[in-house]
C-alpha positions as a Markdown table, in Angstrom:
| # | Residue | x | y | z |
|---|---|---|---|---|
| 1 | Met | 104.3 | 87.0 | 55.6 |
| 2 | Arg | 102.5 | 89.6 | 57.7 |
| 3 | Arg | 104.6 | 90.5 | 60.7 |
| 4 | Val | 102.6 | 91.6 | 63.8 |
| 5 | Leu | 104.0 | 93.0 | 67.0 |
| 6 | Ile | 101.8 | 92.5 | 70.1 |
| 7 | Leu | 102.6 | 94.8 | 73.1 |
| 8 | Gly | 101.4 | 92.3 | 75.7 |
| 9 | Gly | 101.5 | 91.3 | 79.3 |
| 10 | Thr | 97.8 | 90.7 | 79.6 |
| 11 | Ser | 95.5 | 87.7 | 79.2 |
| 12 | Glu | 94.1 | 89.4 | 76.1 |
| 13 | Gly | 97.6 | 89.7 | 74.6 |
| 14 | Arg | 98.4 | 86.0 | 75.4 |
| 15 | Ala | 95.1 | 84.8 | 73.8 |
| 16 | Leu | 95.7 | 86.9 | 70.7 |
| 17 | Ala | 99.3 | 85.6 | 70.4 |
| 18 | Ala | 98.1 | 82.0 | 70.7 |
| 19 | Val | 95.6 | 82.5 | 67.8 |
| 20 | Leu | 98.0 | 84.4 | 65.5 |
| 21 | Asp | 100.9 | 82.0 | 66.2 |
| 22 | Gly | 98.9 | 79.3 | 64.4 |
| 23 | Thr | 97.6 | 81.5 | 61.6 |
| 24 | Pro | 99.1 | 80.8 | 58.1 |
| 25 | Gly | 100.9 | 83.9 | 56.7 |
| 26 | Val | 101.3 | 85.6 | 60.0 |
| 27 | Asp | 104.5 | 86.0 | 62.0 |
| 28 | Val | 103.8 | 87.2 | 65.5 |
| 29 | Ile | 106.1 | 88.7 | 68.1 |
| 30 | Ser | 105.0 | 89.5 | 71.6 |
| 31 | Ser | 106.8 | 92.2 | 73.6 |
| 32 | Leu | 106.7 | 92.3 | 77.4 |
| 33 | Ala | 107.9 | 95.2 | 79.4 |
| 34 | Gly | 109.8 | 93.1 | 81.9 |
| 35 | Arg | 108.3 | 94.7 | 85.0 |
| 36 | Val | 107.1 | 91.3 | 86.4 |
| 37 | Ala | 109.9 | 89.0 | 87.6 |
| 38 | Asn | 108.2 | 85.8 | 86.3 |
| 39 | Pro | 105.7 | 86.7 | 83.7 |
| 40 | Arg | 103.3 | 84.3 | 82.0 |
| 41 | Leu | 104.7 | 83.9 | 78.6 |
| 42 | Pro | 102.6 | 83.9 | 75.4 |
| 43 | Glu | 102.9 | 81.4 | 72.6 |
| 44 | Gly | 105.3 | 82.2 | 69.8 |
| 45 | Glu | 108.3 | 84.5 | 69.7 |
| 46 | Val | 108.7 | 86.7 | 72.8 |
| 47 | Arg | 110.8 | 89.8 | 73.4 |
| 48 | Ile | 111.3 | 91.2 | 76.9 |
| 49 | Gly | 112.4 | 94.7 | 77.7 |
| 50 | Gly | 111.9 | 98.3 | 76.6 |
| 51 | Phe | 112.6 | 99.8 | 73.2 |
| 52 | Gly | 114.1 | 103.1 | 74.4 |
| 53 | Gly | 111.0 | 105.3 | 74.1 |
| 54 | Ala | 108.9 | 106.2 | 71.0 |
| 55 | Asp | 112.0 | 106.8 | 68.8 |
| 56 | Gly | 113.5 | 103.5 | 69.7 |
| 57 | Leu | 110.3 | 101.6 | 69.0 |
| 58 | Ala | 109.9 | 103.4 | 65.7 |
| 59 | Glu | 113.4 | 102.3 | 64.6 |
| 60 | Trp | 112.7 | 98.7 | 65.8 |
| 61 | Leu | 109.5 | 98.6 | 63.8 |
| 62 | Arg | 111.3 | 99.7 | 60.6 |
| 63 | Asp | 114.3 | 97.4 | 61.2 |
| 64 | Asn | 112.1 | 94.4 | 61.8 |
| 65 | Gly | 109.7 | 94.9 | 59.0 |
| 66 | Ile | 106.6 | 95.1 | 61.3 |
| 67 | Asp | 103.3 | 95.5 | 59.4 |
| 68 | Ala | 100.9 | 96.0 | 62.3 |
| 69 | Val | 101.0 | 96.7 | 66.0 |
| 70 | Val | 98.4 | 95.6 | 68.5 |
| 71 | Asp | 98.7 | 97.3 | 71.9 |
| 72 | Ala | 97.2 | 94.7 | 74.3 |
| 73 | Thr | 99.0 | 96.1 | 77.4 |
| 74 | His | 97.3 | 96.9 | 80.7 |
| 75 | Pro | 94.7 | 99.6 | 80.5 |
| 76 | Phe | 96.8 | 101.7 | 82.9 |
| 77 | Ala | 100.1 | 101.3 | 80.9 |
| 78 | Ser | 99.5 | 104.8 | 79.5 |
| 79 | Arg | 103.2 | 105.6 | 78.8 |
| 80 | Ile | 103.6 | 102.5 | 76.7 |
| 81 | Thr | 100.5 | 103.3 | 74.7 |
| 82 | Ala | 101.5 | 106.9 | 74.2 |
| 83 | Asn | 105.0 | 105.8 | 73.0 |
| 84 | Ala | 103.5 | 103.2 | 70.7 |
| 85 | Ala | 101.1 | 105.7 | 69.2 |
| 86 | Ala | 103.9 | 108.1 | 68.5 |
| 87 | Ala | 106.2 | 105.3 | 67.2 |
| 88 | Thr | 103.7 | 103.8 | 64.8 |
| 89 | Arg | 102.8 | 107.2 | 63.4 |
| 90 | His | 106.4 | 108.0 | 62.7 |
| 91 | Ala | 107.1 | 104.6 | 61.2 |
| 92 | Gly | 103.9 | 104.5 | 59.1 |
| 93 | Val | 102.7 | 101.3 | 60.8 |
| 94 | Pro | 99.0 | 100.8 | 61.6 |
| 95 | Met | 98.1 | 100.4 | 65.3 |
| 96 | Leu | 95.1 | 99.0 | 67.1 |
| 97 | Val | 94.5 | 99.1 | 70.9 |
| 98 | Leu | 92.8 | 96.0 | 72.4 |
| 99 | Arg | 91.3 | 96.8 | 75.8 |
| 100 | Arg | 89.0 | 94.7 | 77.9 |
| 101 | Pro | 85.7 | 96.4 | 78.9 |
| 102 | Glu | 85.7 | 98.5 | 82.0 |
| 103 | Trp | 83.9 | 97.3 | 85.2 |
| 104 | Ala | 80.6 | 99.0 | 85.9 |
| 105 | Pro | 79.0 | 99.3 | 89.4 |
| 106 | Ala | 76.3 | 96.9 | 90.3 |
| 107 | Glu | 73.4 | 97.2 | 92.7 |
| 108 | Gly | 74.8 | 97.4 | 96.2 |
| 109 | Asp | 78.2 | 98.7 | 95.2 |
| 110 | Arg | 79.6 | 101.7 | 97.1 |
| 111 | Trp | 82.0 | 103.1 | 94.5 |
| 112 | His | 83.9 | 106.4 | 94.7 |
| 113 | Ala | 85.3 | 107.1 | 91.3 |
| 114 | Val | 88.5 | 109.2 | 91.2 |
| 115 | Pro | 90.7 | 110.3 | 88.2 |
| 116 | Asp | 94.1 | 109.1 | 89.5 |
| 117 | Leu | 96.1 | 107.6 | 92.3 |
| 118 | Glu | 96.7 | 111.0 | 94.0 |
| 119 | Ala | 92.9 | 111.5 | 94.2 |
| 120 | Ala | 92.5 | 108.0 | 95.5 |
| 121 | Ala | 95.0 | 108.7 | 98.3 |
| 122 | Gly | 93.1 | 111.8 | 99.2 |
| 123 | Ala | 89.7 | 109.9 | 99.4 |
| 124 | Val | 90.8 | 107.1 | 101.6 |
| 125 | Ser | 90.9 | 108.8 | 105.0 |
| 126 | Ala | 87.2 | 109.7 | 104.9 |
| 127 | Leu | 86.2 | 106.1 | 104.1 |
| 128 | Gly | 88.2 | 103.9 | 106.5 |
| 129 | Ser | 91.4 | 103.3 | 108.4 |
| 130 | Arg | 92.3 | 99.8 | 107.1 |
| 131 | Val | 92.8 | 99.6 | 103.3 |
| 132 | Leu | 93.3 | 96.8 | 100.8 |
| 133 | Leu | 95.4 | 98.4 | 98.1 |
| 134 | Thr | 95.3 | 96.4 | 94.8 |
| 135 | Ile | 96.9 | 98.7 | 92.3 |
| 136 | Gly | 100.1 | 96.7 | 91.7 |
| 137 | Arg | 103.5 | 97.7 | 93.0 |
| 138 | Gln | 103.7 | 100.9 | 90.9 |
| 139 | Gly | 102.1 | 104.0 | 92.2 |
| 140 | Val | 102.1 | 102.8 | 95.8 |
| 141 | Asp | 104.1 | 105.9 | 96.8 |
| 142 | Ala | 101.1 | 108.0 | 96.1 |
| 143 | Phe | 99.8 | 106.6 | 99.5 |
| 144 | Ala | 103.1 | 106.9 | 101.4 |
| 145 | Ala | 102.0 | 110.0 | 103.5 |
| 146 | Glu | 98.6 | 108.6 | 104.5 |
| 147 | Ser | 98.0 | 107.6 | 108.1 |
| 148 | Ala | 95.7 | 104.6 | 107.4 |
| 149 | Trp | 96.9 | 101.0 | 107.6 |
| 150 | Phe | 97.4 | 99.4 | 104.2 |
| 151 | Leu | 97.5 | 95.8 | 103.0 |
| 152 | Ile | 99.4 | 96.2 | 99.7 |
| 153 | Arg | 98.8 | 93.2 | 97.4 |
| 154 | Ala | 101.1 | 92.8 | 94.4 |
| 155 | Ile | 102.9 | 90.1 | 92.4 |
| 156 | Asp | 106.3 | 91.6 | 93.1 |
| 157 | Pro | 107.5 | 93.8 | 96.1 |
| 158 | Pro | 107.1 | 97.6 | 95.6 |
| 159 | Thr | 110.3 | 99.4 | 94.8 |
| 160 | Val | 109.0 | 102.8 | 95.8 |
| 161 | Ala | 108.1 | 104.4 | 99.2 |
| 162 | Val | 105.2 | 102.6 | 101.0 |
| 163 | Pro | 102.9 | 103.9 | 103.7 |
| 164 | Arg | 104.5 | 103.7 | 107.2 |
| 165 | Arg | 101.7 | 101.5 | 108.5 |
| 166 | Ser | 101.5 | 98.8 | 105.9 |
| 167 | Glu | 102.0 | 95.1 | 105.1 |
| 168 | Val | 102.9 | 93.7 | 101.7 |
| 169 | Leu | 101.1 | 90.6 | 100.5 |
| 170 | Leu | 102.7 | 88.9 | 97.5 |
| 171 | Ala | 100.1 | 87.0 | 95.6 |
| 172 | Arg | 99.1 | 86.3 | 92.0 |
| 173 | Gly | 95.5 | 85.9 | 91.1 |
| 174 | Pro | 92.9 | 84.9 | 90.0 |
| 175 | Phe | 91.2 | 84.8 | 93.4 |
| 176 | Thr | 87.8 | 83.5 | 94.2 |
| 177 | Val | 85.1 | 85.6 | 95.9 |
| 178 | Asp | 85.5 | 83.4 | 99.0 |
| 179 | Asp | 89.3 | 84.0 | 98.9 |
| 180 | Glu | 88.7 | 87.8 | 98.8 |
| 181 | Val | 86.1 | 87.8 | 101.5 |
| 182 | Ala | 88.5 | 85.8 | 103.7 |
| 183 | Thr | 91.4 | 88.2 | 103.1 |
| 184 | Met | 89.2 | 91.2 | 103.8 |
| 185 | Arg | 87.9 | 89.7 | 107.0 |
| 186 | Glu | 91.3 | 88.4 | 108.2 |
| 187 | His | 92.8 | 91.9 | 107.9 |
| 188 | Arg | 89.7 | 93.8 | 109.0 |
| 189 | Ile | 89.6 | 95.8 | 105.8 |
| 190 | Glu | 87.3 | 98.8 | 105.7 |
| 191 | Val | 87.9 | 100.1 | 102.2 |
| 192 | Leu | 89.2 | 98.7 | 98.9 |
| 193 | Val | 91.3 | 100.8 | 96.5 |
| 194 | Thr | 91.7 | 99.5 | 92.9 |
| 195 | Lys | 92.1 | 100.5 | 89.3 |
| 196 | Asn | 89.3 | 100.0 | 86.8 |
| 197 | Ser | 91.3 | 97.3 | 84.9 |
| 198 | Gly | 88.2 | 95.4 | 83.9 |
| 199 | Gly | 88.0 | 91.7 | 83.1 |
| 200 | Ala | 86.8 | 88.6 | 85.0 |
| 201 | Leu | 90.2 | 87.5 | 86.4 |
| 202 | Thr | 90.4 | 90.2 | 89.1 |
| 203 | Ala | 86.7 | 91.1 | 89.6 |
| 204 | Ala | 86.2 | 88.8 | 92.6 |
| 205 | Lys | 87.5 | 91.6 | 95.0 |
| 206 | Leu | 84.6 | 93.8 | 93.8 |
| 207 | Asp | 82.1 | 91.0 | 94.6 |
| 208 | Ala | 83.7 | 90.5 | 98.0 |
| 209 | Ala | 83.5 | 94.3 | 98.8 |
| 210 | Arg | 79.8 | 94.3 | 97.8 |
| 211 | Thr | 79.2 | 91.2 | 100.0 |
| 212 | Leu | 80.8 | 92.9 | 103.0 |
| 213 | Gly | 79.3 | 96.3 | 102.3 |
| 214 | Leu | 82.7 | 98.0 | 101.9 |
| 215 | Pro | 83.4 | 101.2 | 99.9 |
| 216 | Val | 85.6 | 100.9 | 96.8 |
| 217 | Val | 87.8 | 103.7 | 95.6 |
| 218 | Met | 87.9 | 103.1 | 91.9 |
| 219 | Val | 90.6 | 104.8 | 89.8 |
| 220 | Ser | 89.4 | 105.7 | 86.3 |
| 221 | Arg | 91.3 | 104.6 | 83.2 |
| 222 | Pro | 93.5 | 107.1 | 81.4 |
| 223 | Asp | 92.4 | 108.1 | 77.9 |
| 224 | Ile | 94.1 | 106.5 | 74.9 |
| 225 | Pro | 95.9 | 108.9 | 72.5 |
| 226 | Ala | 93.7 | 110.8 | 70.0 |
| 227 | Gly | 93.3 | 109.2 | 66.6 |
| 228 | Val | 94.2 | 105.7 | 67.7 |
| 229 | Ala | 91.7 | 102.9 | 66.9 |
| 230 | Met | 90.5 | 100.8 | 69.8 |
| 231 | Thr | 88.4 | 97.7 | 70.2 |
| 232 | Ser | 87.3 | 95.5 | 73.1 |
| 233 | Asp | 86.4 | 92.7 | 70.7 |
| 234 | Pro | 89.1 | 90.0 | 70.6 |
| 235 | Asp | 87.7 | 88.6 | 67.3 |
| 236 | Arg | 88.0 | 92.0 | 65.7 |
| 237 | Ala | 91.6 | 92.4 | 66.9 |
| 238 | Arg | 92.5 | 88.9 | 65.5 |
| 239 | Thr | 91.0 | 89.8 | 62.1 |
| 240 | Trp | 92.6 | 93.2 | 62.0 |
| 241 | Ala | 96.0 | 91.8 | 63.0 |
| 242 | Ala | 95.9 | 88.9 | 60.5 |
| 243 | Arg | 94.5 | 90.7 | 57.5 |
| 244 | Gly | 94.4 | 94.4 | 58.3 |
| 245 | Asp | 90.7 | 94.8 | 58.0 |
């Protein structure tokens, strides 16, 4: 029996778990960080909560006889990916990162690429005074000192400092383009701030911004650790997880 740990929390992780859960000779465990109050659970065995850093994960991998790790976490979960890379290296377990492709600008887009949230906060004031912030609840404090008005959309309420002039909109996608256009018009949004998460489930906001001619502050993805294999092909990840090739 080949035991596979999926570091999940994404649609890609759930899809991979569903396939592997029905694969003969494969025992799959999905691990969720527990940062969302009511996460969408994948098929098969699920573990929720942290491991205690890289050392804790390395020990858990050895104790549970894990043969392979697939990191299918959010593209911006850089700390989890770094810990997983260190842990698998120490435990002698192979690791593959599964990442959905990045978004790319289309004709008519007004993107302003920035390297991180701090740079995004610094770019906002020159682009508009009413901002739709769609970065999740973590990292909102990077915008706390800004004078613009923010509509902060997240699944769960932020637990960090928020901008003084802001409103929190709790909502879980996917949203249609019409939904996004209506939200932007209702709140008189002038600029969209988002992370380059990629994928079709949350791309409607980009289409809406293009339709309305709004600028988009796009936060670039962090790099994955050196020496770690990565794929954006779900079939490749399934084959690798099930057979190791």
